[in-house]
Coordinates of C-alpha atoms and ligand atoms in Angstrom, one line a residue:
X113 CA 55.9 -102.2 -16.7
X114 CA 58.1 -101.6 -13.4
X115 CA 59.3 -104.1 -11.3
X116 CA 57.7 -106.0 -8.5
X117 CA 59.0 -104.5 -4.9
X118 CA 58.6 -106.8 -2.1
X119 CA 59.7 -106.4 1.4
X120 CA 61.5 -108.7 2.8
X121 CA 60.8 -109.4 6.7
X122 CA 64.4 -111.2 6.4
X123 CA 66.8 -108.7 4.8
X124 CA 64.2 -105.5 6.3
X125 CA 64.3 -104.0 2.8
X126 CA 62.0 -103.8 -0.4
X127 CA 63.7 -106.0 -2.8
X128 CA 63.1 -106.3 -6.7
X129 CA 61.0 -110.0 -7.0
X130 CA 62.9 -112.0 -8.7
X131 CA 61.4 -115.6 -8.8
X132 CA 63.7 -118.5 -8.9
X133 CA 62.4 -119.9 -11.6
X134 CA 61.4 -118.1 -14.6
X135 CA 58.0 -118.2 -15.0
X136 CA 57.2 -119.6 -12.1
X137 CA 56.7 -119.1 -7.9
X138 CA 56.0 -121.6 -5.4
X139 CA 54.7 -119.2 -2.4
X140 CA 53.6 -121.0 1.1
X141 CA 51.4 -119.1 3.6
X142 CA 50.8 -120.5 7.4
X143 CA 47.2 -121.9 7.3
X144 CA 45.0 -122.1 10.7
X145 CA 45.2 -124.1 13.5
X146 CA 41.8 -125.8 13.0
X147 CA 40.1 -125.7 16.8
X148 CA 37.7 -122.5 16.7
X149 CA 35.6 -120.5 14.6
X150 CA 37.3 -118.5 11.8
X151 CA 37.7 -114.8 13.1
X152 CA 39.4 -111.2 11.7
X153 CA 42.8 -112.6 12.5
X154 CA 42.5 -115.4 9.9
X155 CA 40.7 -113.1 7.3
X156 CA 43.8 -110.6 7.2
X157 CA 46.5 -113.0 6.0
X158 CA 43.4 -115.0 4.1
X159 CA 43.2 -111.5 1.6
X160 CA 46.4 -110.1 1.7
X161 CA 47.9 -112.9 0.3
X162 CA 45.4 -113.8 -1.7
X163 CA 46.0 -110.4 -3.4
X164 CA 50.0 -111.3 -3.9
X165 CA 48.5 -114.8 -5.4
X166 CA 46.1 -112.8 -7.9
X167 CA 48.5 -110.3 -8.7
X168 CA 51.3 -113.0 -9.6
X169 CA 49.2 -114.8 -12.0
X170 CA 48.2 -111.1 -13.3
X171 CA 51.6 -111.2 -14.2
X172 CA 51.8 -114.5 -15.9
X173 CA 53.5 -116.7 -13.0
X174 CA 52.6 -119.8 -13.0
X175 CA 52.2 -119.7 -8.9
X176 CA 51.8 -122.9 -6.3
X177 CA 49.9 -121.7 -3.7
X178 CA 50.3 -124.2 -0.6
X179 CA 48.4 -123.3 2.6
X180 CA 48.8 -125.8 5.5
X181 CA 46.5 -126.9 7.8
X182 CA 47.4 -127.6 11.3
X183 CA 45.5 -130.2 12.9
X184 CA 48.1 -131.3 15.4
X185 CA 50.8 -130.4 17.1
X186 CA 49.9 -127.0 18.2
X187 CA 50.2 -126.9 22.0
X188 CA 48.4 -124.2 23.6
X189 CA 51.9 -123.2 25.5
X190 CA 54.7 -122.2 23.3
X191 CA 57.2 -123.6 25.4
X192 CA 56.2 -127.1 24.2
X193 CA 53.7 -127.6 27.2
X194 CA 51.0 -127.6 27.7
X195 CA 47.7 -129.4 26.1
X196 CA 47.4 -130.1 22.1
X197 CA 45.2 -126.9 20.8
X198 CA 42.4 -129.6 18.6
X199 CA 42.9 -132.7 21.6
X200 CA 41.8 -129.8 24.3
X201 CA 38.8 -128.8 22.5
X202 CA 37.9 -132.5 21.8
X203 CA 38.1 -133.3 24.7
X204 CA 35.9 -130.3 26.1
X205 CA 33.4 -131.0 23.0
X206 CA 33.5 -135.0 23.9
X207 CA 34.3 -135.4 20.2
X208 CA 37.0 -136.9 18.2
X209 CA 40.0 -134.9 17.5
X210 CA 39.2 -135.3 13.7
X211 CA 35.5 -134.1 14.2
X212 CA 36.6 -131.0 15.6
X213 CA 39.2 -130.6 12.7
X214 CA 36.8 -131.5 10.2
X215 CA 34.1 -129.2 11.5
X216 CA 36.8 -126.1 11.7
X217 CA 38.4 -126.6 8.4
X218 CA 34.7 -126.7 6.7
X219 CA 33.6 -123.6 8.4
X220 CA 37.4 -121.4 7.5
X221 CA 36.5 -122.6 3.6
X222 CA 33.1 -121.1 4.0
X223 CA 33.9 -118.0 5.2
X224 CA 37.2 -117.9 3.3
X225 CA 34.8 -118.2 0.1
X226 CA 32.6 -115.5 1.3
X227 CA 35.9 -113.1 1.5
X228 CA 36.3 -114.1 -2.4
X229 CA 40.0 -115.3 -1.4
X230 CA 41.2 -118.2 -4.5
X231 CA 41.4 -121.6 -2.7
X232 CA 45.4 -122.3 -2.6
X233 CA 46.6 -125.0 -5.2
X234 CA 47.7 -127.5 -2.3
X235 CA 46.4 -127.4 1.0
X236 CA 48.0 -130.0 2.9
X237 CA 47.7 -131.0 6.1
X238 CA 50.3 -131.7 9.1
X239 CA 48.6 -135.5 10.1
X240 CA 48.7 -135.9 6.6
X241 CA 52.4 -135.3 6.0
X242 CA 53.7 -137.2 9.2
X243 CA 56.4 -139.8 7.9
X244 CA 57.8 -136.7 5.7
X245 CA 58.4 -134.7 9.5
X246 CA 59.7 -138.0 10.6
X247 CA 62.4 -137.9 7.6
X248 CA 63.3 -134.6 8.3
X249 CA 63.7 -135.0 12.0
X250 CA 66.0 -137.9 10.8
X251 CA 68.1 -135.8 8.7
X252 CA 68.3 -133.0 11.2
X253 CA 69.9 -135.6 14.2
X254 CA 72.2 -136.9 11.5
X255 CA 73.2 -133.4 10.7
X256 CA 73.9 -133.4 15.0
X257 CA 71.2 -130.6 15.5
X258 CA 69.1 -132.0 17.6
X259 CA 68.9 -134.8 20.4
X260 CA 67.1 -137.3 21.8
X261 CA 65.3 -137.4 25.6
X262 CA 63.0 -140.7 26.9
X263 CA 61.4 -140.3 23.8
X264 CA 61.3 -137.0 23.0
X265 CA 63.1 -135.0 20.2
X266 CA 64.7 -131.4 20.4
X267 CA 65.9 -129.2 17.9
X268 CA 70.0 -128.0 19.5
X269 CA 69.8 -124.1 18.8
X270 CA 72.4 -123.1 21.3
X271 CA 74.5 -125.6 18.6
X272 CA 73.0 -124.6 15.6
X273 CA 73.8 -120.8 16.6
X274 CA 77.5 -121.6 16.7
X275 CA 77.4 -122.6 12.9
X276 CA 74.3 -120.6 11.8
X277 CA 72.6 -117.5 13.0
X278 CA 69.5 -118.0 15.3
X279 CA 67.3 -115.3 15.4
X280 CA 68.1 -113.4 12.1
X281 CA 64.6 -113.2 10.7
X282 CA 63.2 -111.5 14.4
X283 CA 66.4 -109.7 15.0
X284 CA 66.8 -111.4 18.2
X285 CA 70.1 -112.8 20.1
X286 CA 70.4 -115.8 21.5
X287 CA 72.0 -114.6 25.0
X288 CA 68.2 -112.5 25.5
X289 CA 66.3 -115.6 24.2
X290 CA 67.7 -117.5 27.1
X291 CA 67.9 -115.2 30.1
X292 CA 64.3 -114.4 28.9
X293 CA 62.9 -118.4 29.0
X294 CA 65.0 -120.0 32.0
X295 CA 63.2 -119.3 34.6
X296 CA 60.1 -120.7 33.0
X297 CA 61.6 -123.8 31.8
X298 CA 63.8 -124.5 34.9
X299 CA 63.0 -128.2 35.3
X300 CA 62.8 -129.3 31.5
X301 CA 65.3 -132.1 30.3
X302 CA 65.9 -130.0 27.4
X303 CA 69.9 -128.8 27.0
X304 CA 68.5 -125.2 27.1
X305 CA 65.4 -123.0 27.3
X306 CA 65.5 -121.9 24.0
X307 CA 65.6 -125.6 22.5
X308 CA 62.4 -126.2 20.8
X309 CA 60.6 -129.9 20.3
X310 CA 61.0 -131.7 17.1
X311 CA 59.1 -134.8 18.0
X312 CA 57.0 -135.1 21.6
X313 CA 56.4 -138.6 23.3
X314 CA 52.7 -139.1 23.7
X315 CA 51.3 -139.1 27.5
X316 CA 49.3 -142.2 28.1
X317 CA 45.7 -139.8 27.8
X318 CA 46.7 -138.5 24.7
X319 CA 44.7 -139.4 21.5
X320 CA 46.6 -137.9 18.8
X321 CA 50.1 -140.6 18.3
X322 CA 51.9 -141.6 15.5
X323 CA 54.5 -144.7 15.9
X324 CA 58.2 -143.0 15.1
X325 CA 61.9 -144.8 15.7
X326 CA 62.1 -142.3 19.0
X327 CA 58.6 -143.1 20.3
X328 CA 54.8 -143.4 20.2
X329 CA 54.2 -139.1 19.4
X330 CA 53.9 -136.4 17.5
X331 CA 55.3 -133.9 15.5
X332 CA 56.4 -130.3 17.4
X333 CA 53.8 -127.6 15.4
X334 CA 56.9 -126.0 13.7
X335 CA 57.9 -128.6 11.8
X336 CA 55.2 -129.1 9.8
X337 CA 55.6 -125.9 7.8
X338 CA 59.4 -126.9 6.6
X339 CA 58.4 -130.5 5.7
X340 CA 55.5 -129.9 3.7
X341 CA 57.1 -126.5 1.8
X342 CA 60.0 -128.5 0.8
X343 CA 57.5 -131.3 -0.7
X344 CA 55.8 -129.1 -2.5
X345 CA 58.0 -126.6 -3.1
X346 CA 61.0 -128.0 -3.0
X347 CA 64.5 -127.2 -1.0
X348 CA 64.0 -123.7 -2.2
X349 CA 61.4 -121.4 -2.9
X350 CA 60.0 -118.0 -3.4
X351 CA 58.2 -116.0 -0.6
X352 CA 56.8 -117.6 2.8
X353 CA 54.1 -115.5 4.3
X354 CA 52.3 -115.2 7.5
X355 CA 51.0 -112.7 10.5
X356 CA 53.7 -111.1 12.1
X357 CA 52.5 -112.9 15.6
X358 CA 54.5 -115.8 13.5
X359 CA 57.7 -114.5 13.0
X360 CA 58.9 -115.6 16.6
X361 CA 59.1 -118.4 17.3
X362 CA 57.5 -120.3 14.3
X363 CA 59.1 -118.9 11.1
X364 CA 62.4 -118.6 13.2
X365 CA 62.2 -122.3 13.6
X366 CA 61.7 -123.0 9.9
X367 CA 64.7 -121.5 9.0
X368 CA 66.8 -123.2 11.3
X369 CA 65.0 -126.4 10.3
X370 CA 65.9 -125.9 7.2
X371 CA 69.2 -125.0 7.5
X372 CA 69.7 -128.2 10.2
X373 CA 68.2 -130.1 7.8
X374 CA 69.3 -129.1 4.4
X375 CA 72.4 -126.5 4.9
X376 CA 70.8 -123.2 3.4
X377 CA 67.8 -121.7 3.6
X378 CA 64.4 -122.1 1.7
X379 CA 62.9 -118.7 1.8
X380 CA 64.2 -116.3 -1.0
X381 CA 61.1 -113.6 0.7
X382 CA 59.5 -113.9 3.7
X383 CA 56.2 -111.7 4.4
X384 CA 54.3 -110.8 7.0
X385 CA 51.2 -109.5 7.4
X386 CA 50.3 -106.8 10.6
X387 CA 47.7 -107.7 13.1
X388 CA 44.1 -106.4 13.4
X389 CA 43.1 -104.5 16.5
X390 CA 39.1 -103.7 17.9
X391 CA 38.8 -100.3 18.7
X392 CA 42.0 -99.7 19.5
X393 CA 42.7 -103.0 21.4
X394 CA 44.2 -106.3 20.8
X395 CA 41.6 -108.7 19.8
X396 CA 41.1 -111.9 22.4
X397 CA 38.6 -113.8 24.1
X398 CA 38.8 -112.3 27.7
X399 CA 38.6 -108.6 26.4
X400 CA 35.4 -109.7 24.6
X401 CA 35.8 -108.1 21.3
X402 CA 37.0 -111.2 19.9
X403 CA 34.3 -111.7 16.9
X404 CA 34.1 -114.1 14.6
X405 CA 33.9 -113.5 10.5
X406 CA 30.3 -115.1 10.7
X407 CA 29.2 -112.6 13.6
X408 CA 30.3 -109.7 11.1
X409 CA 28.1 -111.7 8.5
X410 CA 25.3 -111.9 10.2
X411 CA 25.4 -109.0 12.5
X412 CA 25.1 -110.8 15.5
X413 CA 27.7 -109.8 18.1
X414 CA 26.7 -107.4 20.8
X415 CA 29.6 -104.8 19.8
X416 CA 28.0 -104.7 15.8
X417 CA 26.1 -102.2 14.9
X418 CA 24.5 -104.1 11.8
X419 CA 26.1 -107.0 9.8
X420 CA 28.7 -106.3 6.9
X421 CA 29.0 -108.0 3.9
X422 CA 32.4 -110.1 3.1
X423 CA 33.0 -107.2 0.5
X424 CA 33.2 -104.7 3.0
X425 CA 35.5 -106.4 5.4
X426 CA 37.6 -107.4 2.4
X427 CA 37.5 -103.7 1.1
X428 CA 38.2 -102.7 4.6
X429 CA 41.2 -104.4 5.1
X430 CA 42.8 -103.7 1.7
X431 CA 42.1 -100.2 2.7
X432 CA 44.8 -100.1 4.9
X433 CA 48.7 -101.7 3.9
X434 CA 48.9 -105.4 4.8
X435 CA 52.5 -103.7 6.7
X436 CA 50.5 -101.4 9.1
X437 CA 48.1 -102.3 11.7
X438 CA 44.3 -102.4 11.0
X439 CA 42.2 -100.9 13.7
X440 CA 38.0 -101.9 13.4
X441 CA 35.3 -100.1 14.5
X442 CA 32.0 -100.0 13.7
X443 CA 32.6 -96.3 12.1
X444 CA 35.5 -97.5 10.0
X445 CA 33.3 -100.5 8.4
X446 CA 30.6 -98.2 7.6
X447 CA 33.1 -95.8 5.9
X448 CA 34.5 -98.9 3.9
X449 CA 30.7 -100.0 2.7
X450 CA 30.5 -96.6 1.6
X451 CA 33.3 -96.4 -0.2
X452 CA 33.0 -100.2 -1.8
X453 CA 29.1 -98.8 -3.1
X454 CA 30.6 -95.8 -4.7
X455 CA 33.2 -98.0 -6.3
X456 CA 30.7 -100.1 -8.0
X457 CA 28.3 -98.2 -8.6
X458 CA 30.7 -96.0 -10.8
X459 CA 31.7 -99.2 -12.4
X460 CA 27.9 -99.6 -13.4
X461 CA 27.9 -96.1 -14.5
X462 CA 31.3 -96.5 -16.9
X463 CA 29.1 -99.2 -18.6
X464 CA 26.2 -96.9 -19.2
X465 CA 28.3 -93.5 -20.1
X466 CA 27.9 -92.7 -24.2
X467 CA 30.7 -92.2 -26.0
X468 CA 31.7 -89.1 -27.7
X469 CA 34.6 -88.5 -29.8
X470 CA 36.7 -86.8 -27.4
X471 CA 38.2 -88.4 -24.2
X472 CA 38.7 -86.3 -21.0
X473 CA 40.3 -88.9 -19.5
X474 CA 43.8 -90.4 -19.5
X475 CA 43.8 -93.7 -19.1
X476 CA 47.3 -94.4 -19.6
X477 CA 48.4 -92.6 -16.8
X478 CA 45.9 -94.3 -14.7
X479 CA 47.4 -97.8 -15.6
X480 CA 50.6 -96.4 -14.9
X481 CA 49.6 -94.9 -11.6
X482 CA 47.6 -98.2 -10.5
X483 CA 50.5 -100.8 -11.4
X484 CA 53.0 -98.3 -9.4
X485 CA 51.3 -98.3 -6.6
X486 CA 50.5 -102.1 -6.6
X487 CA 54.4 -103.3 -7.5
X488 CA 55.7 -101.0 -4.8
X489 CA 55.3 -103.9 -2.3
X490 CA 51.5 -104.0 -2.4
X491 CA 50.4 -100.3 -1.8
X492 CA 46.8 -101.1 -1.5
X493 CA 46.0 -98.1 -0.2
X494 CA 47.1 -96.0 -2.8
X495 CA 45.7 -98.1 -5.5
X496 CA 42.5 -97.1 -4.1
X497 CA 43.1 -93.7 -3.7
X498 CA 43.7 -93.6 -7.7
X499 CA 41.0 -96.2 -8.1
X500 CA 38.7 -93.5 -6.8
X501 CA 40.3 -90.1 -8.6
X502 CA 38.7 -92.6 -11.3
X503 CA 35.4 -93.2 -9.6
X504 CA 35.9 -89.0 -9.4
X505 CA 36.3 -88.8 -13.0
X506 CA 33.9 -91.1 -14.2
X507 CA 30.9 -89.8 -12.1
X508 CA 31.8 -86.1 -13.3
X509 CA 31.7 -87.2 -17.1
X510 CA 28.3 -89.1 -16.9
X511 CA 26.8 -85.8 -15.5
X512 CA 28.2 -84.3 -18.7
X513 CA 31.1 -82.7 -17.6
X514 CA 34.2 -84.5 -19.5
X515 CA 33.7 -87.1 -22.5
X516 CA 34.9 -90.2 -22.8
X517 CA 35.6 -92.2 -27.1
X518 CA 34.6 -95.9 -27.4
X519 CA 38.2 -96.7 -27.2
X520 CA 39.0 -95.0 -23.5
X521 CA 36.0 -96.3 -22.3
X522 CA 36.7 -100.2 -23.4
X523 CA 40.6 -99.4 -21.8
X524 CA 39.5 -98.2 -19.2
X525 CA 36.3 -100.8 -18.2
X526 CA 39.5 -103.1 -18.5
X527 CA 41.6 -101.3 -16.2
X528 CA 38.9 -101.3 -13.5
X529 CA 38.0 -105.0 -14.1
X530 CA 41.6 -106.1 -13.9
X531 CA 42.5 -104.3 -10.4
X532 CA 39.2 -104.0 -8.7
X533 CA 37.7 -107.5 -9.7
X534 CA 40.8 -109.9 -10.7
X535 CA 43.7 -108.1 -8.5
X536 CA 42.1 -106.9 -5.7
X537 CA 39.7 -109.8 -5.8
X538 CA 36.3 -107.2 -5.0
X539 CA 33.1 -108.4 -6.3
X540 CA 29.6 -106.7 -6.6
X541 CA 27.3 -107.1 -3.8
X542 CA 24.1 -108.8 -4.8
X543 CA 21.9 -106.3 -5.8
X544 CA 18.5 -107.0 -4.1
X545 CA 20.4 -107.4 -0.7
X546 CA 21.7 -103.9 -1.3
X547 CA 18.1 -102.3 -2.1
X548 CA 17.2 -104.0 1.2
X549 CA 14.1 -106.1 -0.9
X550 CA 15.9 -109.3 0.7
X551 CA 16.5 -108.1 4.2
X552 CA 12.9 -106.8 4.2
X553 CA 11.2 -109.9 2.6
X554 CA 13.2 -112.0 5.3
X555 CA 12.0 -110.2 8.0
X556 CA 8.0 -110.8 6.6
X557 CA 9.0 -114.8 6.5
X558 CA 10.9 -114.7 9.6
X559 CA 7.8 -112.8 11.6
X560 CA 5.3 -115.6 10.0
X561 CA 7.9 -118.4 11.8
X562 CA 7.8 -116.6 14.8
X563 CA 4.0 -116.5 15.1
X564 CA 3.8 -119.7 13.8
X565 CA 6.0 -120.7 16.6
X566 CA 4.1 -118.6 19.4
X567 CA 0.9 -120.3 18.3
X568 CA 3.1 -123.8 18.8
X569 CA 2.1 -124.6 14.9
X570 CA 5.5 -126.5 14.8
X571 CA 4.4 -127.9 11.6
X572 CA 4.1 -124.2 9.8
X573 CA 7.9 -123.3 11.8
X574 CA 9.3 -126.3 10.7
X575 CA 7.7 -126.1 6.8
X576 CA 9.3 -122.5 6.5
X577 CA 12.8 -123.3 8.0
X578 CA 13.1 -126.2 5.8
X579 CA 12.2 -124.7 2.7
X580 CA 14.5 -121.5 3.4
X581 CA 17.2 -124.4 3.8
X582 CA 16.2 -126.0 0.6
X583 CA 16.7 -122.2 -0.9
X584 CA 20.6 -122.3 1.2
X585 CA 19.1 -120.1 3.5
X586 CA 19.9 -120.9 7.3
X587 CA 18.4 -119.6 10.1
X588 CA 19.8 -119.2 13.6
X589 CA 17.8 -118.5 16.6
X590 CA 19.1 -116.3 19.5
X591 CA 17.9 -114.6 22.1
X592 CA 17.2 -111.1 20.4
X593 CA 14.9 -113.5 17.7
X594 CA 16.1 -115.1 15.0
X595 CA 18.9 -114.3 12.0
X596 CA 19.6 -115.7 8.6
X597 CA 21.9 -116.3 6.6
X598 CA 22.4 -117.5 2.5
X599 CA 25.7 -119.4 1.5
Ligands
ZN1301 ZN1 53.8 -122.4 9.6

C-alpha cells in the first residue's frame, strides 16, 4: 500500500502522513456554533472529515476524533463586538441561552446522522471547558502575550509577531492586517487593531458569565479550540481541520495561542475544507438560497425541485474534492441521485452475478487504483470515477458479456463494501422509498388527515398524526399542505 498524502493548509504542500504516534491520531475538527438550523455549510466539513476519520481507522489508527461545540463566546462581529451569536437568538426566542443550545445541538446530531457521518469520540463543549481557557489565558499573560484592560483580556499579536510569525497559516502580514482593521477599531482600548480578546468582561444585560481572576466574563470564541485540543489531544497532535472561512482569523489565533501559551505549535496538518456555493452564489440569508439540510430532506424550500435523500447530498458532495468549491443546483443533485442508484444497484447485481471459472475482471488493479486515488490527499472524485469503470464492468458481465470466478467476485464484493460503505461512508437507500410505495402510501394517509381536518373531525387528524409519530413519522404543515418526515 502507498503512502497517505495530505495537504497541508500550513506548509501549502501534500505531505506524506506521518502520525506522531505510531498507531495512533488525535484529529480535531471546528464543530458548530449552536444558534440556527443545521444547513450545507455544516454538512461539507461534517462528511469530508468524516471520510479522513473512516479512512484512518481503515488503516488501523487508533483515531480521537474531538469535535467542539461552541455554545458561547461567538460574537456575531469578528472584531470582538458585537452581540454573543446563542445570547442574540435567546434573547429574540425569549428563551434561555441553554434552550437554544440544547435545541441546535439536538437538531445538527439528527441531521448529522442522516448524512451517515460517525459521531466524533469526544465532543466537548466551550461552557463545559471554561476553568481550562481560564488556565490557559493564565499561562499566556505569564508568557507576557497578552494584557489586561478594566476587565478585559487580549491576546498582544503585534508582540507575539516579534518573536513568532503571525499570519503564517493565511499567508498574511501583519503591517496589511493593521492598515486593513484601524479604521474600524479606532476607539478600542486594545494596543492594536489586530489584537484579538482572550477573556471579555460581561455587560450588566449579559446572561452568559463565568467568575475569572480578571472579571465576571467569558471566554473570546478562539480560545476554546486550543484549550480543549490540548486536553484531549494533548500539546501536540495530528491534523486540525475545518472550512476554509476558518482559517483567518480563528485557526490563526490557535496557533498563536498555542505558541503564547506552550512555545511550539500543536498542529502537525491543518486541513481545510472549500465552501459550498447555490447556483453559482455564496450561500446566506439575505440572498435567500440559504437552505437548511432538513429543507433538502423534506423538499420543502421554494428553490427545490423535490427533496433529496442524505445519500445523495453525501454522494454529491464527495463527488467533488473537499479542496475545490461545490456549486448546488437542483440539476447537479439529480445527476448525483442518479449516479448514487446506479452505484447500488450494481452492488445488488455483483451479489446476484453467477460465477464461472474465468474472471474478466482485475480486481487487483482496481484495489490499486481505488487506494491511489484515496491516499493522494483524498481524491474523492476519482475514486468514484474508478468506482464506476466497476459499476461499467460489473453491469456488462451480468448481461453476459465478461465472467467473473467465485474468488474475484468475493474480492471484489469486499473492495466495493470497504470504499463505498465503510470509506466513503454511502449506505443504501431504503428500498420502498425508492420504488415510491412510501411516498405514495403517505400521500393516501396524508389526504385522509386533510379531509379529516376539512370536515373539522379533529379527533380522526389528531388519531393519524399521533400514530404516524408513534411509527417516527413527523408531519409538518405548511402552506402548500402538509410534509413528512421518518427519523
Ligand atoms: Zn475552532
Amino acid at each position: 500500500m502507498q503512502d497517505l498524502k495530505l495537504y497541508n493548509s500550513l506548509s501549502r504542500k501534500k505531505e506524506v502522513f506521518e502520525p506522531l504516534t505510531q498507531d495512533r491520531v488525535g484529529m480535531y475538527v471546528c464543530g458548530p456554533t449552536v444558534y440556527g438550523d443545521a444547513h450545507l455549510g455544516h454538512a461539507r466539513p461534517g462528511i469530508t472529515f468524516d471520510v479522513v476519520f473512516r479512512y484512518l481507522q481503515h488503516l488501523g489508527y487508533k483515531t480521537r476524533y474531538v469535535r467542539n461545540i461552541t455554545d458561547v463566546g461567538h460574537l456575531v462581529n469578528d472584531a470582538d463586538a458585537g452581540e454573543d451569536k446563542i445570547a442574540k437568538k435567546a434573547r429574540l426566542e425569549e428563551l434561555e441561552p441553554m434552550e437554544v443550545v440544547a435545541h441546535y445541538t439536538r437538531n445538527y446530531h439528527r441531521d448529522m446522522h442522516l448524512l451517515n457521518t460517525l459521531p466524533p469520540s469526544i465532543e466537548p463543549t466551550a461552557t463545559g471547558h471554561i476553568i481550562e481557557q481560564i488556565q490557559m489565558i493564565e499561562k499566556i499573560l505569564n508568557n507576557g502575550y497578552a494584557y489586561e484592560v478594566d476587565g478585559n483580556v487580549y491576546f498582544d499579536v503585534v508582540k507575539y509577531n516579534k518573536d513568532h510569525a503571525y499570519g503564517k497559516l493565511s499567508g498574511r502580514n501583519i503591517e496589511d492586517m493593521i492598515s486593513n482593521t484601524r479604521d474600524l477599531d479606532g476607539q478600542s482600548e486594545k494596543r492594536n487593531s489586530v489584537d484579538f480578546a482572550l477573556w471579555k468582561k460581561a455587560s450588566p444585560e449579559h446572561i452568559m458569565r463565568w467568575p475569572s481572576p480578571w472579571s465576571e466574563g467569558f471566554p473570546g470564541w478562539h480560545l476554546e479550540c486550543s484549550a480543549m485540543s490540548t486536553k484531549y489531544l494533548g500539546e501536540r497532535f495530528d491534523i486540525h481541520g475545518g472550512g476554509m472561512d476558518l482559517v483567518f482569523p480563528h485557526h490563526e489565533a490557535e496557533i498563536a495561542q498555542s505558541c503564547a501559551s506552550d512555545g511550539h505549535e500543536a498542529v502537525n496538518y491543518w486541513m481545510h475544507n472549500n465552501m459550498i456555493t447555490i447556483n453559482g452564489q455564496k450561500m446566506g440569508k439575505s440572498l435567500g438560497n440559504f437552505i437548511t439540510l432538513s429543507e433538502f430532506f423534506e423538499g420543502s424550500h421554494k428553490s427545490l425541485e423535490q427533496a433529496y435523500n442524505p445519500m445523495t447530498i453525501r454522494f454529491f458532495i464527495l463527488q467533488a474534492h473537499y479542496r475545490s468549491t461545490v456549486d448546488f443546483s437542483n440539476e447537479a443533485l439529480k445527476g448525483a441521485e442518479k449516479g448514487m442508484t446506479k452505484l447500488m444497484n450494481a452492488i445488488d447485481t455483483l451479489e446476484s452475478i453467477e460465477t464461472s471459472n474465468e474472471s474478466s475482471i482485475n480486481v487487483a488493479s482496481y484495489k490499486t487504483k481505488f487506494y491511489e486515488a484515496i491516499n493522494d490527499d483524498f481524491n474523492t472524485p476519482i475514486l468514484i470515477a474508478h468506482l464506476f469503470d466497476v459499476v461499467k464492468q460489473i453491469n456488462s458481465i451480468a448481461t453476459g458479456n465478461g465472467s467473473l470466478n467465485e474468488a474475484s467476485k468475493k474480492s471484489l464484493t469486499q473492495l466495493m463494501s470497504d470504499f463505498c460503505f465503510d470509506i466513503l461512508g454511502l449506505k443504501k437507500i431504503e428500498a420502498a422509498s425508492q420504488n415510491g410505495i412510501t411516498d405514495d402510501v403517505m400521500a393516501v394517509v396524508l389526504g385522509l388527515r386533510k379531509l379529516a381536518k376539512e370536515n373539522k373531525d379533529w379527533t380522526a387528524a389528531d388519531f393519524i398524526r399521533d400514530e404516524l409519530a408513534k411509527l417516527d413519522i413527523t408531519v409538518t404543515d405548511s402552506k402548500d399542505g402538509a410534509n413528512w418526515s421518518k427519523k
